[in-house]
Amino acid sequence: MGRVTFLDGRVGSVVLVGPRSNPKGAMAVLPGDSAGAVKTLPLPQVMDSLQPATLVEVLAVQERAFGNSGLQPLG
Amino acid sequence: MGKTYDIDRIVDEVVSLPSLPGTVALIMRLVDDPNTPLSLVAKAISADPPLAIKTLRLVNTAYYGLRQKVTTIEHAVVLLGTKVIKNLAFTATVLDIMKDEMDSFFLHSVACGVAMRTIAMTGPGGLAIESPEEAFVYGLLHDIGKVLFKKYLPAEAEEVRRLVLSEGVATYEAEQRIIGVDHSEMGASIGLKWKLPEILVSAIRGHHDISRCPTPDEARLAAATAVADFICTQCGLESDGGPVRVSQDAWDASGLSNSHIPRIMDAFFAELPTINELVSASE
């Protein structure tokens, strides 16, 4: 989903790979502890660190890409 | 760029605000009087057959969750109560006014109504409304000013659309630049003419700028409306392709936190079939 700025100022991204029923259907990719390293965390673990608008956007895009509620698919 | 207006000039010289049909105005007065018997409200709706038919069609959608088919207004009033019926009759009327608009606008307005109801039912509470059905009306009406621009200032409305698409500015900002007045201000003018509750008028006026709302209750409703608008847009149920943002002030005023958002989104996704059903019932 492109760059995401977390509430603590870290910049990472959210990768969508499956529906929300899969806890790892959305993964946050964040800078790791050492230079150049990254760590990935399931979205529920970083949910509180997202801007509310970003969270809405992530959940909407995930539903449009992988959900079965009938929303218009992306692009 | 042509001439621009202020809200008084546009109402005086350009836009002829539609009147609320007499039956609906009467129903609203009757319901607001606690001494009005249920039967009188039912009689008032039944006396206007087109309105009665539309109201019954809406009553029988899954949105209202009634297990039995309702065939008379009297029965609907008993099952749902006068306040819900008032909102229903009002909703039927507004949908009628909007239904000639673009499909996307119509769908967006209904979707926003459903999103507002979802926020009222699964959000943090604290909205100054009597029922989730009342929240539906807030979402349904929030963009009604756009209908008037399209009808009375079609060239300017087209210019707004072009500016939104070419520069990616929000619709209300493009309206302020080209017309001088945005659709929230225009929508609030209709609300005043229709003698809608002050808090509803204020929420329409403030849904893109909550500083236009003089009280915290009004700001909270305007903010919730802005969030409903944003949710619908992110879900691809947008009105006109313009970007929709929610200011930090509006997020704060809405009382919504990240712990509420997944619940609201899931409930909204579950309600999607009812959006199409409500749209079909209005045609």
CSV table of C-alpha atoms in Angstrom, one decimal:
chain,number,residue,atom,x,y,z
A,1,MET,CA,0.0,0.0,0.0
A,2,GLY,CA,3.0,2.3,-0.3
A,3,ARG,CA,4.6,4.3,2.5
A,4,VAL,CA,2.8,4.5,5.9
A,5,THR,CA,3.9,6.9,8.6
A,6,PHE,CA,3.2,5.5,12.0
A,7,LEU,CA,2.1,7.6,15.0
A,8,ASP,CA,5.6,7.2,16.6
A,9,GLY,CA,7.2,8.7,13.4
A,10,ARG,CA,8.5,5.5,12.0
A,11,VAL,CA,8.0,5.1,8.2
A,12,GLY,CA,7.1,1.7,6.8
A,13,SER,CA,4.6,0.0,4.7
A,14,VAL,CA,1.6,-2.3,4.9
A,15,VAL,CA,1.6,-5.3,2.6
A,16,LEU,CA,-1.8,-7.0,1.9
A,17,VAL,CA,-1.6,-10.7,1.2
A,18,GLY,CA,-5.0,-12.1,2.2
A,19,PRO,CA,-8.4,-11.4,3.8
A,20,ARG,CA,-8.8,-10.0,7.3
A,21,SER,CA,-9.9,-13.4,8.6
A,22,ASN,CA,-6.3,-14.4,8.2
A,23,PRO,CA,-4.4,-12.7,11.0
A,24,LYS,CA,-1.4,-12.4,8.7
A,25,GLY,CA,-3.5,-11.2,5.8
A,26,ALA,CA,-2.0,-7.7,6.3
A,27,MET,CA,1.6,-7.3,7.4
A,28,ALA,CA,3.3,-4.1,8.5
A,29,VAL,CA,6.9,-3.8,7.3
A,30,LEU,CA,8.9,-1.6,9.6
A,31,PRO,CA,12.6,-0.6,10.0
A,32,GLY,CA,14.5,-3.1,12.0
A,33,ASP,CA,16.9,-2.5,14.9
A,34,SER,CA,20.0,-2.5,12.7
A,35,ALA,CA,20.7,-0.4,9.6
A,36,GLY,CA,19.0,-1.8,6.5
A,37,ALA,CA,17.1,-4.5,8.5
A,38,VAL,CA,13.3,-4.7,8.4
A,39,LYS,CA,10.9,-6.5,10.6
A,40,THR,CA,7.4,-7.6,9.7
A,41,LEU,CA,4.5,-7.7,12.1
A,42,PRO,CA,0.8,-8.7,11.6
A,43,LEU,CA,-1.4,-5.7,11.3
A,44,PRO,CA,-3.3,-6.3,14.6
A,45,GLN,CA,0.0,-5.9,16.5
A,46,VAL,CA,0.6,-2.4,15.1
A,47,MET,CA,-3.0,-1.3,14.7
A,48,ASP,CA,-2.8,1.2,17.6
A,49,SER,CA,0.3,2.8,15.9
A,50,LEU,CA,-1.6,3.8,12.7
A,51,GLN,CA,-3.3,7.0,12.0
A,52,PRO,CA,-7.1,6.3,12.0
A,53,ALA,CA,-7.4,7.3,8.4
A,54,THR,CA,-4.6,4.9,7.4
A,55,LEU,CA,-6.4,2.1,9.3
A,56,VAL,CA,-9.6,2.7,7.5
A,57,GLU,CA,-7.8,2.8,4.2
A,58,VAL,CA,-6.0,-0.5,4.9
A,59,LEU,CA,-9.1,-2.3,6.0
A,60,ALA,CA,-11.1,-1.0,3.0
A,61,VAL,CA,-8.4,-1.9,0.5
A,62,GLN,CA,-8.0,-5.4,2.1
A,63,GLU,CA,-11.7,-6.0,1.8
A,64,ARG,CA,-11.8,-4.8,-1.8
A,65,ALA,CA,-8.9,-7.0,-2.7
A,66,PHE,CA,-9.6,-10.1,-0.7
A,67,GLY,CA,-13.1,-9.8,0.9
A,68,ASN,CA,-16.4,-11.2,-0.2
A,69,SER,CA,-18.7,-8.5,0.8
A,70,GLY,CA,-19.2,-7.4,-2.8
A,71,LEU,CA,-17.2,-4.1,-2.8
A,72,GLN,CA,-16.0,-2.9,-6.1
A,73,PRO,CA,-12.5,-4.4,-6.6
A,74,LEU,CA,-9.6,-2.0,-6.8
A,75,GLY,CA,-8.6,-0.4,-10.1
B,1,MET,CA,-13.5,32.1,-13.8
B,2,GLY,CA,-17.1,33.5,-13.7
B,3,LYS,CA,-18.7,35.4,-10.9
B,4,THR,CA,-18.8,33.9,-7.4
B,5,TYR,CA,-21.5,34.1,-4.8
B,6,ASP,CA,-22.0,34.3,-1.1
B,7,ILE,CA,-24.6,32.1,0.5
B,8,ASP,CA,-27.2,34.9,0.8
B,9,ARG,CA,-26.9,35.9,-2.8
B,10,ILE,CA,-27.0,32.4,-4.1
B,11,VAL,CA,-30.2,31.6,-2.2
B,12,ASP,CA,-31.8,35.0,-3.2
B,13,GLU,CA,-30.8,35.1,-6.8
B,14,VAL,CA,-29.9,31.7,-8.2
B,15,VAL,CA,-31.1,28.6,-6.3
B,16,SER,CA,-34.7,28.0,-5.7
B,17,LEU,CA,-34.6,25.8,-2.6
B,18,PRO,CA,-37.2,23.0,-3.0
B,19,SER,CA,-39.9,22.9,-0.4
B,20,LEU,CA,-40.4,19.8,1.7
B,21,PRO,CA,-43.6,18.2,0.6
B,22,GLY,CA,-46.5,19.2,2.8
B,23,THR,CA,-47.2,15.6,4.0
B,24,VAL,CA,-43.7,15.2,5.3
B,25,ALA,CA,-43.7,18.6,6.9
B,26,LEU,CA,-47.0,17.6,8.6
B,27,ILE,CA,-45.6,14.2,9.7
B,28,MET,CA,-42.5,15.9,11.2
B,29,ARG,CA,-44.7,18.3,13.2
B,30,LEU,CA,-47.0,15.5,14.4
B,31,VAL,CA,-44.2,13.3,15.5
B,32,ASP,CA,-42.5,16.2,17.4
B,33,ASP,CA,-45.7,16.6,19.4
B,34,PRO,CA,-45.6,13.9,22.1
B,35,ASN,CA,-49.4,14.0,22.4
B,36,THR,CA,-50.0,12.9,18.8
B,37,PRO,CA,-51.6,9.5,18.7
B,38,LEU,CA,-49.9,6.8,16.5
B,39,SER,CA,-53.1,6.5,14.4
B,40,LEU,CA,-52.9,10.2,13.3
B,41,VAL,CA,-49.3,9.8,12.1
B,42,ALA,CA,-50.4,6.7,10.2
B,43,LYS,CA,-53.3,8.5,8.7
B,44,ALA,CA,-51.1,11.4,7.6
B,45,ILE,CA,-48.8,9.1,5.7
B,46,SER,CA,-51.6,7.0,4.2
B,47,ALA,CA,-53.2,10.1,2.9
B,48,ASP,CA,-50.3,10.5,0.5
B,49,PRO,CA,-50.4,7.3,-1.5
B,50,PRO,CA,-47.0,7.7,-3.3
B,51,LEU,CA,-45.3,8.4,-0.1
B,52,ALA,CA,-47.1,5.6,1.7
B,53,ILE,CA,-46.0,3.1,-1.0
B,54,LYS,CA,-42.4,4.3,-0.9
B,55,THR,CA,-42.4,4.1,2.9
B,56,LEU,CA,-43.7,0.6,2.8
B,57,ARG,CA,-41.1,-0.5,0.2
B,58,LEU,CA,-38.4,0.8,2.5
B,59,VAL,CA,-39.9,-0.7,5.6
B,60,ASN,CA,-39.8,-4.1,4.0
B,61,THR,CA,-36.1,-4.0,3.2
B,62,ALA,CA,-33.7,-6.1,5.3
B,63,TYR,CA,-32.3,-2.8,6.6
B,64,TYR,CA,-35.2,-2.5,9.0
B,65,GLY,CA,-34.9,-6.1,10.1
B,66,LEU,CA,-38.7,-6.9,10.4
B,67,ARG,CA,-39.4,-10.6,10.3
B,68,GLN,CA,-42.9,-10.2,8.8
B,69,LYS,CA,-44.0,-8.4,5.6
B,70,VAL,CA,-45.7,-5.1,6.5
B,71,THR,CA,-48.5,-4.1,4.2
B,72,THR,CA,-50.1,-1.2,6.0
B,73,ILE,CA,-48.7,2.1,7.3
B,74,GLU,CA,-50.7,1.5,10.5
B,75,HIS,CA,-48.8,-1.8,11.1
B,76,ALA,CA,-45.5,-0.1,10.3
B,77,VAL,CA,-46.1,2.6,12.8
B,78,VAL,CA,-47.0,0.1,15.5
B,79,LEU,CA,-43.9,-2.0,14.8
B,80,LEU,CA,-41.3,0.7,14.3
B,81,GLY,CA,-42.7,3.7,16.3
B,82,THR,CA,-43.4,7.1,15.1
B,83,LYS,CA,-39.8,8.4,15.2
B,84,VAL,CA,-38.5,5.7,12.9
B,85,ILE,CA,-41.5,6.2,10.6
B,86,LYS,CA,-40.8,10.0,10.6
B,87,ASN,CA,-37.3,9.3,9.4
B,88,LEU,CA,-38.5,6.7,7.0
B,89,ALA,CA,-41.0,9.1,5.4
B,90,PHE,CA,-38.3,11.8,5.3
B,91,THR,CA,-35.8,9.4,3.8
B,92,ALA,CA,-38.3,8.3,1.1
B,93,THR,CA,-38.8,12.0,0.2
B,94,VAL,CA,-35.1,12.8,0.1
B,95,LEU,CA,-34.4,9.7,-2.0
B,96,ASP,CA,-37.0,10.8,-4.4
B,97,ILE,CA,-35.4,14.3,-4.7
B,98,MET,CA,-32.0,12.7,-5.3
B,99,LYS,CA,-32.9,9.7,-7.5
B,100,ASP,CA,-32.4,11.6,-10.8
B,101,GLU,CA,-28.8,12.3,-9.9
B,102,MET,CA,-25.9,10.3,-11.0
B,103,ASP,CA,-26.0,6.7,-9.8
B,104,SER,CA,-22.7,7.1,-8.0
B,105,PHE,CA,-24.0,10.2,-6.1
B,106,PHE,CA,-27.2,8.4,-5.1
B,107,LEU,CA,-25.4,5.3,-4.0
B,108,HIS,CA,-22.8,7.3,-2.1
B,109,SER,CA,-25.6,9.2,-0.2
B,110,VAL,CA,-27.3,5.9,0.8
B,111,ALA,CA,-24.0,4.3,1.7
B,112,CYS,CA,-23.1,7.3,3.9
B,113,GLY,CA,-26.5,6.9,5.6
B,114,VAL,CA,-25.7,3.2,6.3
B,115,ALA,CA,-22.1,4.1,7.5
B,116,MET,CA,-23.5,6.7,9.9
B,117,ARG,CA,-26.0,4.2,11.3
B,118,THR,CA,-23.1,1.8,11.7
B,119,ILE,CA,-21.0,4.3,13.5
B,120,ALA,CA,-24.0,5.1,15.8
B,121,MET,CA,-24.5,1.4,16.6
B,122,THR,CA,-20.9,0.2,16.9
B,123,GLY,CA,-18.9,3.4,17.7
B,124,PRO,CA,-18.1,4.9,21.0
B,125,GLY,CA,-21.6,6.5,21.4
B,126,GLY,CA,-22.1,10.0,22.6
B,127,LEU,CA,-23.8,11.1,19.4
B,128,ALA,CA,-26.7,13.5,20.1
B,129,ILE,CA,-29.3,11.5,18.2
B,130,GLU,CA,-32.4,9.6,19.3
B,131,SER,CA,-31.8,6.5,17.3
B,132,PRO,CA,-29.4,4.9,14.7
B,133,GLU,CA,-32.1,5.6,12.1
B,134,GLU,CA,-31.7,9.3,12.8
B,135,ALA,CA,-28.0,8.9,12.1
B,136,PHE,CA,-28.9,7.4,8.7
B,137,VAL,CA,-30.6,10.7,7.8
B,138,TYR,CA,-27.4,12.7,8.6
B,139,GLY,CA,-25.4,10.5,6.2
B,140,LEU,CA,-28.1,10.6,3.5
B,141,LEU,CA,-28.3,14.4,3.5
B,142,HIS,CA,-24.7,15.5,3.9
B,143,ASP,CA,-24.1,16.2,0.2
B,144,ILE,CA,-27.6,17.4,-0.8
B,145,GLY,CA,-26.1,20.8,-1.6
B,146,LYS,CA,-24.4,19.2,-4.6
B,147,VAL,CA,-27.8,18.4,-6.1
B,148,LEU,CA,-28.7,22.1,-6.1
B,149,PHE,CA,-25.4,23.1,-7.7
B,150,LYS,CA,-25.9,20.6,-10.4
B,151,LYS,CA,-29.5,21.8,-11.0
B,152,TYR,CA,-29.1,25.5,-10.8
B,153,LEU,CA,-25.4,26.1,-11.7
B,154,PRO,CA,-24.7,23.3,-14.1
B,155,ALA,CA,-21.8,25.1,-15.9
B,156,GLU,CA,-20.1,25.9,-12.6
B,157,ALA,CA,-20.7,22.4,-11.3
B,158,GLU,CA,-19.0,21.0,-14.4
B,159,GLU,CA,-16.1,23.3,-13.9
B,160,VAL,CA,-15.9,22.1,-10.3
B,161,ARG,CA,-15.8,18.5,-11.5
B,162,ARG,CA,-13.0,19.3,-14.0
B,163,LEU,CA,-11.0,21.1,-11.3
B,164,VAL,CA,-11.4,18.1,-8.9
B,165,LEU,CA,-10.3,15.7,-11.5
B,166,SER,CA,-7.4,17.7,-13.0
B,167,GLU,CA,-5.9,19.1,-9.7
B,168,GLY,CA,-7.1,16.5,-7.2
B,169,VAL,CA,-8.5,19.1,-4.9
B,170,ALA,CA,-11.4,18.3,-2.7
B,171,THR,CA,-14.9,19.1,-4.1
B,172,TYR,CA,-15.7,21.6,-1.4
B,173,GLU,CA,-12.5,23.5,-2.1
B,174,ALA,CA,-13.1,23.6,-5.8
B,175,GLU,CA,-16.7,24.8,-5.1
B,176,GLN,CA,-15.4,27.6,-2.9
B,177,ARG,CA,-13.0,28.6,-5.7
B,178,ILE,CA,-15.4,28.5,-8.5
B,179,ILE,CA,-18.8,29.2,-7.0
B,180,GLY,CA,-17.8,31.0,-3.8
B,181,VAL,CA,-20.0,28.7,-1.7
B,182,ASP,CA,-19.5,25.0,-1.0
B,183,HIS,CA,-22.1,22.2,-1.0
B,184,SER,CA,-22.1,22.0,2.9
B,185,GLU,CA,-23.2,25.6,3.2
B,186,MET,CA,-25.8,25.1,0.4
B,187,GLY,CA,-27.1,21.9,2.0
B,188,ALA,CA,-27.4,23.7,5.4
B,189,SER,CA,-29.6,26.3,3.6
B,190,ILE,CA,-32.0,23.6,2.5
B,191,GLY,CA,-32.0,22.2,6.0
B,192,LEU,CA,-33.0,25.6,7.4
B,193,LYS,CA,-35.8,25.9,4.8
B,194,TRP,CA,-37.1,22.5,5.7
B,195,LYS,CA,-36.9,23.4,9.4
B,196,LEU,CA,-34.7,20.4,10.1
B,197,PRO,CA,-33.3,20.2,13.6
B,198,GLU,CA,-30.6,22.8,14.2
B,199,ILE,CA,-28.0,20.1,15.1
B,200,LEU,CA,-28.6,18.3,11.7
B,201,VAL,CA,-28.3,21.6,9.8
B,202,SER,CA,-25.0,22.3,11.7
B,203,ALA,CA,-23.7,18.8,10.9
B,204,ILE,CA,-24.4,19.2,7.2
B,205,ARG,CA,-22.7,22.7,7.3
B,206,GLY,CA,-19.7,21.4,9.2
B,207,HIS,CA,-19.0,18.0,7.7
B,208,HIS,CA,-15.9,19.3,5.9
B,209,ASP,CA,-15.0,21.9,8.5
B,210,ILE,CA,-16.1,21.2,12.1
B,211,SER,CA,-15.1,24.7,13.2
B,212,ARG,CA,-18.4,25.8,11.6
B,213,CYS,CA,-20.3,23.9,14.3
B,214,PRO,CA,-20.9,26.1,17.4
B,215,THR,CA,-21.4,23.3,19.9
B,216,PRO,CA,-19.4,20.1,20.8
B,217,ASP,CA,-22.5,17.9,20.0
B,218,GLU,CA,-22.8,19.4,16.6
B,219,ALA,CA,-19.1,19.1,16.0
B,220,ARG,CA,-19.2,15.4,17.0
B,221,LEU,CA,-22.1,14.7,14.6
B,222,ALA,CA,-20.4,16.6,11.8
B,223,ALA,CA,-17.1,14.7,12.5
B,224,ALA,CA,-18.9,11.4,12.5
B,225,THR,CA,-20.5,12.3,9.1
B,226,ALA,CA,-17.0,13.2,7.8
B,227,VAL,CA,-15.7,9.8,8.9
B,228,ALA,CA,-18.8,8.0,7.3
B,229,ASP,CA,-18.0,9.9,4.0
B,230,PHE,CA,-14.4,8.9,4.2
B,231,ILE,CA,-15.2,5.2,4.9
B,232,CYS,CA,-17.5,5.1,1.8
B,233,THR,CA,-15.0,6.8,-0.4
B,234,GLN,CA,-12.2,4.4,0.7
B,235,CYS,CA,-14.6,1.5,-0.1
B,236,GLY,CA,-15.1,2.8,-3.7
B,237,LEU,CA,-18.6,4.2,-2.9
B,238,GLU,CA,-17.5,7.7,-3.7
B,239,SER,CA,-19.7,10.5,-4.8
B,240,ASP,CA,-17.8,12.4,-7.5
B,241,GLY,CA,-14.2,11.1,-7.6
B,242,GLY,CA,-12.9,14.0,-5.4
B,243,PRO,CA,-10.5,13.2,-2.6
B,244,VAL,CA,-12.1,13.0,0.8
B,245,ARG,CA,-10.0,13.7,3.9
B,246,VAL,CA,-10.8,13.9,7.6
B,247,SER,CA,-9.0,16.5,9.6
B,248,GLN,CA,-7.3,15.7,12.8
B,249,ASP,CA,-9.8,18.0,14.6
B,250,ALA,CA,-12.6,15.9,13.1
B,251,TRP,CA,-11.1,12.6,14.2
B,252,ASP,CA,-10.6,14.0,17.7
B,253,ALA,CA,-14.2,15.3,17.8
B,254,SER,CA,-15.7,12.1,16.5
B,255,GLY,CA,-14.5,10.2,19.6
B,256,LEU,CA,-13.5,7.3,17.3
B,257,SER,CA,-10.3,5.5,18.1
B,258,ASN,CA,-8.5,2.6,16.3
B,259,SER,CA,-10.2,0.2,18.6
B,260,HIS,CA,-13.6,1.1,17.1
B,261,ILE,CA,-12.6,1.2,13.5
B,262,PRO,CA,-12.3,-2.5,12.7
B,263,ARG,CA,-15.7,-3.2,14.3
B,264,ILE,CA,-17.3,-0.3,12.4
B,265,MET,CA,-15.7,-1.5,9.1
B,266,ASP,CA,-16.8,-5.1,9.6
B,267,ALA,CA,-20.4,-4.0,10.4
B,268,PHE,CA,-20.4,-1.7,7.4
B,269,PHE,CA,-19.2,-4.5,5.1
B,270,ALA,CA,-22.0,-6.7,6.5
B,271,GLU,CA,-24.5,-4.0,5.6
B,272,LEU,CA,-23.5,-3.6,2.0
B,273,PRO,CA,-26.3,-5.8,0.6
B,274,THR,CA,-28.8,-3.5,2.3
B,275,ILE,CA,-27.4,-0.5,0.6
B,276,ASN,CA,-28.3,-1.9,-2.8
B,277,GLU,CA,-31.6,-3.0,-1.5
B,278,LEU,CA,-32.4,0.5,-0.2
B,279,VAL,CA,-31.4,2.0,-3.6
B,280,SER,CA,-33.6,-0.5,-5.4
B,281,ALA,CA,-36.5,0.2,-3.1
B,282,SER,CA,-36.2,3.9,-3.9
B,283,GLU,CA,-36.4,3.5,-7.7
